[in-house]
CSV table of C-alpha atoms and ligand atoms in Angstrom, one decimal:
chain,number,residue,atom,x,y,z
A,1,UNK,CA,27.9,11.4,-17.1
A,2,UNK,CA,24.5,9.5,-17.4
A,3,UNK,CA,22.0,10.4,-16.4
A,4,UNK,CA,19.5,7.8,-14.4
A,5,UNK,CA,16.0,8.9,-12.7
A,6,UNK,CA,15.4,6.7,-9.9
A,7,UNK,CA,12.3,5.9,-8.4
A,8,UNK,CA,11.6,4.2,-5.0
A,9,UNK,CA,8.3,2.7,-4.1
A,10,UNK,CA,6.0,2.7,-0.9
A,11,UNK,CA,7.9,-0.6,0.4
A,12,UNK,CA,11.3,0.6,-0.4
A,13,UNK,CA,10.3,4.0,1.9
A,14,UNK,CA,7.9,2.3,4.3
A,15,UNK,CA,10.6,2.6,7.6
A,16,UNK,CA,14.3,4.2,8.9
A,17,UNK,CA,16.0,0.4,7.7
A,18,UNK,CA,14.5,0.9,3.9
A,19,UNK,CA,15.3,4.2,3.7
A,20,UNK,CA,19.4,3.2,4.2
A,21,UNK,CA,18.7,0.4,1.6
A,22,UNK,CA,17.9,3.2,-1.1
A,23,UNK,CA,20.6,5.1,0.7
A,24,UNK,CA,23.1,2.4,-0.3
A,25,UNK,CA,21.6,1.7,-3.9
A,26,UNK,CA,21.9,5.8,-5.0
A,27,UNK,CA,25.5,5.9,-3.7
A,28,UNK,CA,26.6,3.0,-5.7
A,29,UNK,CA,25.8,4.6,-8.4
A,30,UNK,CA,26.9,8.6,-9.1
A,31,UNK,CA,24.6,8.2,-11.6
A,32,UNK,CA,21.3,7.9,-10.1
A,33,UNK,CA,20.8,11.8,-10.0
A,34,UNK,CA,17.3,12.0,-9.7
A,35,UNK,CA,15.2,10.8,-7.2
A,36,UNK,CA,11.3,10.1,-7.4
A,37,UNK,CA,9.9,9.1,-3.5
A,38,UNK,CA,6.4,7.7,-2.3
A,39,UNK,CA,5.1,7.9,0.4
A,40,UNK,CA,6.0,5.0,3.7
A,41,UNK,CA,4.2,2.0,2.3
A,42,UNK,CA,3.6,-1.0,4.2
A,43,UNK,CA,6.5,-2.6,6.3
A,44,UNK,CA,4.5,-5.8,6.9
A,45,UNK,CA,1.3,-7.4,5.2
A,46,UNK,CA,-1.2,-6.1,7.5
A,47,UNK,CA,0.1,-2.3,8.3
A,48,UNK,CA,-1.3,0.7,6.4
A,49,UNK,CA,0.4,3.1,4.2
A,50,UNK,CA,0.5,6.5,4.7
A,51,UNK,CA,-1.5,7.5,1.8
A,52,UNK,CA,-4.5,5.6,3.3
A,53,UNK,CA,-4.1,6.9,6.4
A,54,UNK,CA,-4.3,10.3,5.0
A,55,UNK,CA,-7.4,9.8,3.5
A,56,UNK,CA,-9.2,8.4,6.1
A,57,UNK,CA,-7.9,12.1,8.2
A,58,UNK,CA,-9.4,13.7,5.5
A,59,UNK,CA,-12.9,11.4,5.0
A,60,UNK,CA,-13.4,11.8,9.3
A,61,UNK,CA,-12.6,15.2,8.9
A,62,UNK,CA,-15.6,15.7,6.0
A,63,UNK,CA,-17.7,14.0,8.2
A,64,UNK,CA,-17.1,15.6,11.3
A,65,UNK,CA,-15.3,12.4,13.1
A,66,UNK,CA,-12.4,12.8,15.4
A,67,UNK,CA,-9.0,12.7,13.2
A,68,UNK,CA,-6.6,13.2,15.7
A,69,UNK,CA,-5.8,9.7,16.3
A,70,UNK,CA,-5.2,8.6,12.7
A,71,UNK,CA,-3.3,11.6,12.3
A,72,UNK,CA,-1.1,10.6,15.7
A,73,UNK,CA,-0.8,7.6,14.0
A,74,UNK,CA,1.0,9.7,10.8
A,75,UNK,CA,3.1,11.9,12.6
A,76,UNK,CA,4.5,8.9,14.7
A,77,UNK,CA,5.5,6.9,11.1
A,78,UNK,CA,7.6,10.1,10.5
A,79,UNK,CA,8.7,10.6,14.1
A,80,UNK,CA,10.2,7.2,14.2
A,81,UNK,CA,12.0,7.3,10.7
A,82,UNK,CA,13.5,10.8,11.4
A,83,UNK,CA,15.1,9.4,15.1
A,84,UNK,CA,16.1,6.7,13.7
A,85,UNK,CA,17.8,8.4,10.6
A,86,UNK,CA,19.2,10.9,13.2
A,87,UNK,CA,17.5,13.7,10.6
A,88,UNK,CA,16.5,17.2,12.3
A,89,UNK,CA,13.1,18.0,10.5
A,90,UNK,CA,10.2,20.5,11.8
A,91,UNK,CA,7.5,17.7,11.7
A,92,UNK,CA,5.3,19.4,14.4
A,93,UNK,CA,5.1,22.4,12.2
A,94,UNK,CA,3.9,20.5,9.2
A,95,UNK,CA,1.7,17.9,10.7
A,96,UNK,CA,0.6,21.8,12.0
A,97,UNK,CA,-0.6,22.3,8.7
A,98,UNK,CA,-1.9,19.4,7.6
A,99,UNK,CA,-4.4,20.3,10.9
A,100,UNK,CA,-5.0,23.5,9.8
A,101,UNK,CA,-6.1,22.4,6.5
A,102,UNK,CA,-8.9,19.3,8.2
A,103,UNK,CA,-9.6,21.8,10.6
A,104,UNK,CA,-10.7,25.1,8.1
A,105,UNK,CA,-11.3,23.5,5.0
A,106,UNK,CA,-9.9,19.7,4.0
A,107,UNK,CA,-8.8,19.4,0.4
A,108,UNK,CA,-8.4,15.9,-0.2
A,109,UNK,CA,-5.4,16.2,-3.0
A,110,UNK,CA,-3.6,18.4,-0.3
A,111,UNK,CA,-4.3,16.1,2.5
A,112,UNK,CA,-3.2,12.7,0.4
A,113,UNK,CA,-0.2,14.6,-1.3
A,114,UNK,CA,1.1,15.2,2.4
A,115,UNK,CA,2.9,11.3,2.4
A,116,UNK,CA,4.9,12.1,-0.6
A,117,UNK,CA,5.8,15.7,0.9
A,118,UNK,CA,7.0,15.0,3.6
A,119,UNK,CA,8.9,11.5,2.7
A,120,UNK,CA,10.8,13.0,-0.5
A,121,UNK,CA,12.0,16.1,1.9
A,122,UNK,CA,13.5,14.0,4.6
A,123,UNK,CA,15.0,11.3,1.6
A,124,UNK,CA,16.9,14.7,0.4
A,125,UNK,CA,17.8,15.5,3.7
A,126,UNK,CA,19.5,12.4,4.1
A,127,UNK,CA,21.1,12.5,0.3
A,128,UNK,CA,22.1,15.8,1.0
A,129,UNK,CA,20.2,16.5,-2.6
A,130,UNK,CA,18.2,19.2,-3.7
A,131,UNK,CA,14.4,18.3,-2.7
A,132,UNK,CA,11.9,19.8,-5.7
A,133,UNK,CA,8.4,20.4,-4.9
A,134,UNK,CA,6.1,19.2,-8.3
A,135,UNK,CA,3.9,21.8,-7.1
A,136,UNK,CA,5.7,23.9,-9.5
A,137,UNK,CA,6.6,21.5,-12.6
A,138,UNK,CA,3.7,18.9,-12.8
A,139,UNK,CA,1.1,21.1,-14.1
A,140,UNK,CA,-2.6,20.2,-14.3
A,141,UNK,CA,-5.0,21.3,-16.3
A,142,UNK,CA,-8.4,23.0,-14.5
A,143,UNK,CA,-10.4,19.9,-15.6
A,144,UNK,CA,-7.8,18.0,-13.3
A,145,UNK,CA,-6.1,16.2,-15.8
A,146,UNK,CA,-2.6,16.2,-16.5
A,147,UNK,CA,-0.8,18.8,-18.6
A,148,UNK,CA,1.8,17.0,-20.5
A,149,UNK,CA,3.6,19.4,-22.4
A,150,UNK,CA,3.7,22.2,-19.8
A,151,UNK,CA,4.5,19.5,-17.5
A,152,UNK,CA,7.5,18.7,-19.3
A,153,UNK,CA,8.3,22.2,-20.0
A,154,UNK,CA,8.6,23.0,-16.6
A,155,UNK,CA,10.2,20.1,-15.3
A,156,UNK,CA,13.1,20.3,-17.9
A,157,UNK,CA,13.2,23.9,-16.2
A,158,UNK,CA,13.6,22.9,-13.1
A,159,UNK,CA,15.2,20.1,-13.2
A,160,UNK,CA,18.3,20.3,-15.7
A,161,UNK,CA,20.5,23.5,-13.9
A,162,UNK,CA,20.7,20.8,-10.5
A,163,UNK,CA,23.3,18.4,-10.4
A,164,UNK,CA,20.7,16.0,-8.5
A,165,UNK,CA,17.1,16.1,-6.7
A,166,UNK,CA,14.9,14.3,-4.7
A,167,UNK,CA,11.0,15.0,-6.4
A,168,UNK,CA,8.2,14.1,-4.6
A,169,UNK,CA,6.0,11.8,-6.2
A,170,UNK,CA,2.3,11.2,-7.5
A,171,UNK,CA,1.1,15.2,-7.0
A,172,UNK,CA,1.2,18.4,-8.8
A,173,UNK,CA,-0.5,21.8,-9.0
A,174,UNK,CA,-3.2,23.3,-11.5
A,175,UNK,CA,-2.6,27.2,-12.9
A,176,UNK,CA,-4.4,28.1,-9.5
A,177,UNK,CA,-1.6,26.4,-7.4
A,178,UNK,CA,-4.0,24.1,-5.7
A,179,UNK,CA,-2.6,20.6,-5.5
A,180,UNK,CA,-4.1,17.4,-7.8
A,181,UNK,CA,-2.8,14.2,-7.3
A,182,UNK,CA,-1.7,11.7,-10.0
A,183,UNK,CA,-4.5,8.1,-9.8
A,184,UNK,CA,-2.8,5.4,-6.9
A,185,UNK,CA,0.4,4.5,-7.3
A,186,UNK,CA,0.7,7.8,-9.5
A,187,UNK,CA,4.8,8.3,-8.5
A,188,UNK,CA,5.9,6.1,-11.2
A,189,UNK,CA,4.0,8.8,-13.2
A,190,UNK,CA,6.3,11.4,-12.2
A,191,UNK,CA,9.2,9.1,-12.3
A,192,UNK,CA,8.9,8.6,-15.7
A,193,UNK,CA,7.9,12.5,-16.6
A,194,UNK,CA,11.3,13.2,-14.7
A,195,UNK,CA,13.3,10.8,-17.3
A,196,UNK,CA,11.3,12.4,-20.2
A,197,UNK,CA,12.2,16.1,-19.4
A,198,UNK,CA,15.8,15.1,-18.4
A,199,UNK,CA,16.3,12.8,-21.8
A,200,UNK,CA,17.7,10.3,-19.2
A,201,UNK,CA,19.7,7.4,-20.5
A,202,UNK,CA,17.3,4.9,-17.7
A,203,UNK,CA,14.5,5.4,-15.9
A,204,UNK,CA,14.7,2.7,-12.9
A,205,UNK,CA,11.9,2.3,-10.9
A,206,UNK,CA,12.6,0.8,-7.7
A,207,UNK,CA,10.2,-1.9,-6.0
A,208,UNK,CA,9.7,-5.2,-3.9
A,209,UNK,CA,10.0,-7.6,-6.7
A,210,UNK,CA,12.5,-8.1,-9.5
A,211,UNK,CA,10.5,-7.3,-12.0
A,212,UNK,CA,7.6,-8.7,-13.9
A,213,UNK,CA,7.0,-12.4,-13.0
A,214,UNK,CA,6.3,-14.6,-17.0
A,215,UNK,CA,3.2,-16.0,-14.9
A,216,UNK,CA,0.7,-15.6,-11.1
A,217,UNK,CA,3.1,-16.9,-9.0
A,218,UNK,CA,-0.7,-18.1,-6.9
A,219,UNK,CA,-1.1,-20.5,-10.4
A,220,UNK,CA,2.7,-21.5,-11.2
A,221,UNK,CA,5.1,-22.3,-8.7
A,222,UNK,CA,8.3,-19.5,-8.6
A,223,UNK,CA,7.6,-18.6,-11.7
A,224,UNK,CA,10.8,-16.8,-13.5
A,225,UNK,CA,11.1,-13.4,-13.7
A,226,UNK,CA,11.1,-11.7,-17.2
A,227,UNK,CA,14.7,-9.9,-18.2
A,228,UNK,CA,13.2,-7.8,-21.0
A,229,UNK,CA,10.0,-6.9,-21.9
A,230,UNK,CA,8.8,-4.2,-25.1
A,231,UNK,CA,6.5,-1.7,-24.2
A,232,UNK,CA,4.1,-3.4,-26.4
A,233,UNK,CA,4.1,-6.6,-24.5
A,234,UNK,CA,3.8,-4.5,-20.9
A,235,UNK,CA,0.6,-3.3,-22.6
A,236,UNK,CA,-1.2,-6.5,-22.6
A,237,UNK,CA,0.9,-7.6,-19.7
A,238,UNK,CA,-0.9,-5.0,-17.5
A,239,UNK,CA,-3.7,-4.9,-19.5
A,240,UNK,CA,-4.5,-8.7,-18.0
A,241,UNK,CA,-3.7,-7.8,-15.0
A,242,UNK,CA,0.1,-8.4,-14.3
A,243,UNK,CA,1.5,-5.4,-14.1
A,244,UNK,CA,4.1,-3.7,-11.7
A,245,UNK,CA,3.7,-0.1,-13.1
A,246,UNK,CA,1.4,1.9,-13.7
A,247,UNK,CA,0.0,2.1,-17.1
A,248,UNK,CA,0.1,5.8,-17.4
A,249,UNK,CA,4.1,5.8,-16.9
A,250,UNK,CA,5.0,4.2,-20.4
A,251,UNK,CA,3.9,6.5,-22.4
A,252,UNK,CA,6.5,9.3,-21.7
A,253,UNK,CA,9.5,7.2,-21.4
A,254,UNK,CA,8.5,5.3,-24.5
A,255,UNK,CA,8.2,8.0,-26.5
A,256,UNK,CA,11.5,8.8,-26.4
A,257,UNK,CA,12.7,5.6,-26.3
A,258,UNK,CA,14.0,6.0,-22.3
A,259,UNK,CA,13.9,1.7,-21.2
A,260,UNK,CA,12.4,1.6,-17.8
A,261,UNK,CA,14.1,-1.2,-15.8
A,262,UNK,CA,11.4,-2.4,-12.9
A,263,UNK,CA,14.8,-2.9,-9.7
A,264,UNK,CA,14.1,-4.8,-6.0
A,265,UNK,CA,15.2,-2.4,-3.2
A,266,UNK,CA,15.5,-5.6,-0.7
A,267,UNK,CA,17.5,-7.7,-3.7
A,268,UNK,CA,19.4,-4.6,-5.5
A,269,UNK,CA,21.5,-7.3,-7.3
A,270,UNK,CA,19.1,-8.9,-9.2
A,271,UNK,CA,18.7,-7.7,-13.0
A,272,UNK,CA,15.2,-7.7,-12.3
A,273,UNK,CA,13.1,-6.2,-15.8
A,274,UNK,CA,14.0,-3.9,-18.4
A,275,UNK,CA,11.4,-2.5,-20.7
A,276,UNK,CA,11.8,-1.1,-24.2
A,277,UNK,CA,10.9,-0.8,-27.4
A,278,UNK,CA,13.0,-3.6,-29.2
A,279,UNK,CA,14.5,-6.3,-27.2
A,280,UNK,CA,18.1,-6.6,-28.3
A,281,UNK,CA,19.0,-9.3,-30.7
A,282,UNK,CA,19.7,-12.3,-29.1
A,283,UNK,CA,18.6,-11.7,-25.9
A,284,UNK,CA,15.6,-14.2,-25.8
A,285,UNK,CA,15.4,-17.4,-27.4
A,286,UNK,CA,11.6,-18.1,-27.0
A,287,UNK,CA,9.0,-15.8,-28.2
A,288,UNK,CA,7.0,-16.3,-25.8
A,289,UNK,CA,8.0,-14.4,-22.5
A,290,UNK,CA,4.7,-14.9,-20.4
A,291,UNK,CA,1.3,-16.0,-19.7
A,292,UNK,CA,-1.6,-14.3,-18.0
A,293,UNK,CA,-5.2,-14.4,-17.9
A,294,UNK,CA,-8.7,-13.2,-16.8
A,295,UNK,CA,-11.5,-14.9,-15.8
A,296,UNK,CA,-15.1,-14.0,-16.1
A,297,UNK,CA,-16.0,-13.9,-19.6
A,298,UNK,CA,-18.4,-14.0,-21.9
A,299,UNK,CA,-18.6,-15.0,-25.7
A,300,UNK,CA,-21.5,-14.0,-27.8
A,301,UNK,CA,-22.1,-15.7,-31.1
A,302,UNK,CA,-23.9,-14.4,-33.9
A,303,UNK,CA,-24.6,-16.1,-37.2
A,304,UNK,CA,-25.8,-15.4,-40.5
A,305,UNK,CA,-25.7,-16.8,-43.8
A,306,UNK,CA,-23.1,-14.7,-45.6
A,307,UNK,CA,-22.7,-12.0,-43.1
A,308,UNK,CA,-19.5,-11.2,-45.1
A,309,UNK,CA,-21.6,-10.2,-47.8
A,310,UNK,CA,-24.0,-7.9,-45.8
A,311,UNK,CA,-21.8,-4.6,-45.7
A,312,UNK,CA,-22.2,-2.9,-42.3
A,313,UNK,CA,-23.1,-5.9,-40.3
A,314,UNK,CA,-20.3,-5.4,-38.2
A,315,UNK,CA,-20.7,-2.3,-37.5
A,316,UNK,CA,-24.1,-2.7,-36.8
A,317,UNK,CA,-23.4,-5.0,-33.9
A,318,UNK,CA,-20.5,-2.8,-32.6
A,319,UNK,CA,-23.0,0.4,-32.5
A,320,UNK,CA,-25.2,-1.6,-30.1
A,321,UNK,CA,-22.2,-2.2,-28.1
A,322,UNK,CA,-21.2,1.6,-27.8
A,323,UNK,CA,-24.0,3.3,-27.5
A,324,UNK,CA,-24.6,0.9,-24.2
A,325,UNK,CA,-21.1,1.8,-23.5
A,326,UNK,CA,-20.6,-1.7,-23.1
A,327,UNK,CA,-16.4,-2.7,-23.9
A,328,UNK,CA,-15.4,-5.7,-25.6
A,329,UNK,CA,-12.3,-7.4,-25.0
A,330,UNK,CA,-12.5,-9.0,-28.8
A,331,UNK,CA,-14.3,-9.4,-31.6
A,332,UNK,CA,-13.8,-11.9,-34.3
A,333,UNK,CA,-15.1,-11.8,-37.6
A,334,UNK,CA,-15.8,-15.3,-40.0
A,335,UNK,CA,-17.5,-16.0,-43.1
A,336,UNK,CA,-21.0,-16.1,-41.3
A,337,UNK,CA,-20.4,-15.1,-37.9
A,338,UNK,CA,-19.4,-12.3,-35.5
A,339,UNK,CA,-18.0,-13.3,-32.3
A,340,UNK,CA,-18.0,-11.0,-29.2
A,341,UNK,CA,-16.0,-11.6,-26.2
A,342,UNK,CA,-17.3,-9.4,-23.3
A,343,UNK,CA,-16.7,-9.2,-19.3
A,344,UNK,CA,-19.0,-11.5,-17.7
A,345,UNK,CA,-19.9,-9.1,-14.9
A,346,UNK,CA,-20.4,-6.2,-17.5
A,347,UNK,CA,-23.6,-8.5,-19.5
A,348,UNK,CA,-25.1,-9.0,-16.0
A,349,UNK,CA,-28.0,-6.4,-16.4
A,350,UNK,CA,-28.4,-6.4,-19.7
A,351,UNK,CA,-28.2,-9.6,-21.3
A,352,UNK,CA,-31.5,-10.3,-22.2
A,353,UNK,CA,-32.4,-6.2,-23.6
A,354,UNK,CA,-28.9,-6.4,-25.8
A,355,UNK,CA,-29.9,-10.1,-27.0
A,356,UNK,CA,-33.6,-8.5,-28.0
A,357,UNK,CA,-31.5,-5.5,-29.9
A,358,UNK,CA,-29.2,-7.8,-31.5
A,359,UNK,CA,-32.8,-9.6,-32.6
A,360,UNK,CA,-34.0,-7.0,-34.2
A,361,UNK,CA,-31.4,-5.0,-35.7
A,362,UNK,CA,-29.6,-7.6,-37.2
A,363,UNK,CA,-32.1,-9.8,-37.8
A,364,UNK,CA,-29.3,-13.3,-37.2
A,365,UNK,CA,-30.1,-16.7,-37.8
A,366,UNK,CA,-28.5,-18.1,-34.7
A,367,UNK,CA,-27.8,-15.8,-31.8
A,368,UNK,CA,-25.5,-17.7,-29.0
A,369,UNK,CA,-24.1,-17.1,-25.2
A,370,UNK,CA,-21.4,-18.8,-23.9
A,371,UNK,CA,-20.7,-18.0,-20.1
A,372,UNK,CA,-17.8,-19.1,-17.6
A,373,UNK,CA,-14.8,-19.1,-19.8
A,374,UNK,CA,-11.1,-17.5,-19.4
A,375,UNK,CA,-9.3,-15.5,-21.4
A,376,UNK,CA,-5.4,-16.3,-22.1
A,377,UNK,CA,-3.0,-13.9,-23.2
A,378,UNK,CA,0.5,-15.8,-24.5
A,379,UNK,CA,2.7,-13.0,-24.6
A,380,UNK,CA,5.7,-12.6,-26.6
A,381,UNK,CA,6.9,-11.0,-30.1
A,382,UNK,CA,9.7,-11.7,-32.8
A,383,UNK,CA,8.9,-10.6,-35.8
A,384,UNK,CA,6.8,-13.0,-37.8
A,385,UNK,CA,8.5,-16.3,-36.4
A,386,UNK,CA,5.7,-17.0,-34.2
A,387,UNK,CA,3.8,-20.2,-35.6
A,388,UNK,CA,5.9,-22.8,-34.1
A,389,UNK,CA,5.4,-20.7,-30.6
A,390,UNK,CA,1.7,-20.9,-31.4
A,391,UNK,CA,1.9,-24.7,-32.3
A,392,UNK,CA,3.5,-25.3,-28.5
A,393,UNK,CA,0.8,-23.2,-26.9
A,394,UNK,CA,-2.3,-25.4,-29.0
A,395,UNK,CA,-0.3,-28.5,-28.4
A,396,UNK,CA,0.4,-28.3,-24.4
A,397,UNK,CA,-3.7,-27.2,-24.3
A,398,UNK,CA,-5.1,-30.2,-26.0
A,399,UNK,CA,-2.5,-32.7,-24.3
A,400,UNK,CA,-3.8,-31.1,-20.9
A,401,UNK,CA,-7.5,-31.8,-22.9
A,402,UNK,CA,-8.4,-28.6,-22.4
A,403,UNK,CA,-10.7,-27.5,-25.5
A,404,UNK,CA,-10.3,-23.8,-26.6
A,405,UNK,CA,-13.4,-21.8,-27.3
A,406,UNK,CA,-11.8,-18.8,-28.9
A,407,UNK,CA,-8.9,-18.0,-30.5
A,408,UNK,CA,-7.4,-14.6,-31.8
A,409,UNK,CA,-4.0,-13.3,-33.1
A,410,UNK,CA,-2.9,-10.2,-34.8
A,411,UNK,CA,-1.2,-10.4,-38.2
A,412,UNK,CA,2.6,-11.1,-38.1
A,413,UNK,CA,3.2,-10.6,-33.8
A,414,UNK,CA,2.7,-13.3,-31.0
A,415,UNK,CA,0.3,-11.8,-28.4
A,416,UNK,CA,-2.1,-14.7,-28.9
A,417,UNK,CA,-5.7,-15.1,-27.3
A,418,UNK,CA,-7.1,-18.4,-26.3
A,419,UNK,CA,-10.4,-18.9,-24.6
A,420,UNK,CA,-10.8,-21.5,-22.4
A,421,UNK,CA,-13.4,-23.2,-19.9
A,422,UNK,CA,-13.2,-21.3,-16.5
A,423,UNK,CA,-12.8,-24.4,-14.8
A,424,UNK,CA,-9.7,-25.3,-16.9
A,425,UNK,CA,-8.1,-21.8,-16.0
A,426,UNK,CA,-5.5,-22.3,-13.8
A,427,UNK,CA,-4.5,-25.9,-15.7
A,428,UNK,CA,-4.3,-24.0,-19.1
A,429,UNK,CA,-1.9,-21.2,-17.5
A,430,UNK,CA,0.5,-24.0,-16.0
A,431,UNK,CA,0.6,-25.9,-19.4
A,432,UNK,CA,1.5,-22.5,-21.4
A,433,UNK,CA,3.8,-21.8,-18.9
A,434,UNK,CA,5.7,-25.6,-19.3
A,435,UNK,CA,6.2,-24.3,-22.6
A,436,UNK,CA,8.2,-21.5,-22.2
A,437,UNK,CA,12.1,-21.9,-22.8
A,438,UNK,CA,14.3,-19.8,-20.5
B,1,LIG,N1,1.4,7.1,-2.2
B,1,LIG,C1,0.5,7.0,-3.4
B,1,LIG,C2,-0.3,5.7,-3.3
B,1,LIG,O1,-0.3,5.0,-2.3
B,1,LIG,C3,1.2,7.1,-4.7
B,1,LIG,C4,2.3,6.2,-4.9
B,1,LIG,O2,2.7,5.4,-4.1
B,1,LIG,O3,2.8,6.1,-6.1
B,1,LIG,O4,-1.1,5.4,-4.2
């Protein structure tokens, strides 16, 4: 038997009607044993998810407001999904406790854990599956971080003698047994440290889209939907902004080679995305798979004669940047330049301080800032075949006439980085896109 960890979103939990979805998705499959639940989400654009409502109990309660209303409000999101699941649950005791705890003393990582609680104990109750508390297997550390291999220790320990489970997400407990919660959107954490200590054959992760979209759907019209995607590419995927998961859940299933496939609880027959480390021969005929971008950059230019031949000059200028804790997105090296690319909004304060640094330290014969550009990221990997892909993505820029300001590509894989005018943007996306072959 397989073994698959499933995990179901805030959407896919938000009401009574998407809790039967998921109750219909784990029963057509035996082997979606393992359950990872948020808490309810939204059920329509403007509604509030449980998680924020909690917070804002815990904020009024810090501050001495009245949180009985917003805390009506909570109860009656789990009132109405246990009558209309028919489910027997002592809610009035725990919402009980959840007052005792604004009441006494409000622990905000108690308080906002509460959503995830409560929703994962009345999904088991209607799977009729064990329900597992991570209070006792995701174990954090006293400085509130994460303890990954006592996490996965104890999860393994807990989780291997059942036959199946429903595990709450996005919380845990430190050696004290006081709760920490995961960042946002932290259950796809514990979804992917389930399918790590289990060793499961697929980690699914269940959602309101099918999958990772190969451009902004605001930009490009019904963009299509990637089928596979290496962890690599998810990396810059999410690091520009595009992603469906949260960064810290790759790293456990990747390192043991566990593909996460991103599923849509209102479409459960689309393929939607699978994620892994190689994508199988064959399966894409294009290198590139998407396109995303960021706005709001900045490029700073700094010549010198023969900067190659002044040893350290690099380092110099990088220096400056760290010890103003100041991140770069790039840096390019030539013969006689250095070129910086830097977040717009990050060089606000400082510009004119880091320019007189720059002055003096390295002493440069032209110093240059070049504001309002984009950054592109074309993403996509095979190997070294790349340069006809790169050829497309400079030809469908200059026949759009957009100019490119910088460009930058590691050795041998696709990932490529084009600067462009801000005001091109949004043009420069939709001609990448018209490049890419299904
Ligand atoms: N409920 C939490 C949040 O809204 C965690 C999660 O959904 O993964 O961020």
């Amino acid at each position: 038997m397989r073994t698959v960890v499933a995990k179901f979103g805030g959407t896919s939990l938000s009401c009574a009607q998407q809790f039967r979805k998921v109750q219909e998705i784990i029963k057509a499959d035996p082997d979606r044993r393992f359950i990872v639940a948020s808490a309810p989400g939204k059920r329509y654009p403007e509604d509030i998810k449980v998680t924020d409502l909690l917070l804002r109990t815990y904020r009024e309660a810090v501050q001495g407001i009245e949180y009985e209303p917003v805390l009506e409000q909570i109860r009656r999101r789990f009132d109405e999904i246990l009558t209309q699941l028919g489910i027997d649950f002592p809610l009035e005791e725990e919402i009980a406790k959840i007052r005792q705890n604004l009441q006494e003393a409000p622990d905000r990582d108690y308080i906002l854990s509460r959503g995830e609680y409560l929703n994962s104990r009345i999904l088991a109750k209607l799977l009729d599956f064990t329900f597992v508390d991570p209070e006792w297997c995701v174990c954090f550390g006293e400085d509130g971080t994460l303890n990954l291999p006592m996490t996965r220790r104890a999860m393994t320990a807990a989780l291997m003698p059942l036959h199946n489970a429903v595990i709450a997400g996005f919380y845990g407990a430190d050696m004290n047994g006081h709760i920490r919660t995961l960042t946002r959107g932290g259950s796809d954490v514990t979804g992917s440290l389930a399918a790590a200590a289990l060793k499961a054959d697929l980690y699914e992760n269940w959602t309101d889209v099918s999958g990772l979209l190969s451009a902004d759907p605001r930009i490009v019209e019904e963009p299509r939907s990637v089928k596979y995607v290496s962890y690599r590419e998810l990396r810059t995927l999410s690091y520009m902004g595009a992603s469906v998961l949260h960064t810290d859940a790759v790293l456990p299933v990747s390192d043991m080679d566990i593909p996460i496939n991103i599923r849509n609880t209102n479409r459960p027959g689309d393929e939607g995305t699978t994620i892994l480390r190689k994508i199988p021969k064959g399966a894409k005929k294009d290198p590139i798979i998407a396109v995303a971008g960021q706005p709001g950059m900045s490029v700073i230019q700094v010549e010198k004669v023969m900067v190659s031949d002044e040893s350290g000059f690099s380092a110099i200028m990088l220096d400056i940047l760290k010890n103003r804790q100041l991140p770069f997105e790039q840096c390019l090296t030539g013969i006689d330049t250095v070129t910086l690319v830097i977040r717009s909004d990050l060089l606000a304060g400082c510009k004119e301080s880091l320019f007189e640094e720059i002055r003096e330290k390295l002493k440069p014969d032209y110093l240059g800032l070049k504001e309002n550009l984009s950054m592109i990221a074309v993403i996509g990997e095979k190997g070294t075949e790349v340069s006809d892909a790169n050829v497309r993505v400079l030809q469908a820029l200059t026949a759009a006439g957009i100019s490119i300001s910088t460009m930058n590509q590691g050795a041998g894989k696709l990932n490529l980085l084009v600067g462009v005018p801000e005001e091109c943007y949004e043009e420069a996306i939709r001609a990448i896109y018209s490049t890419i072959e299904e």
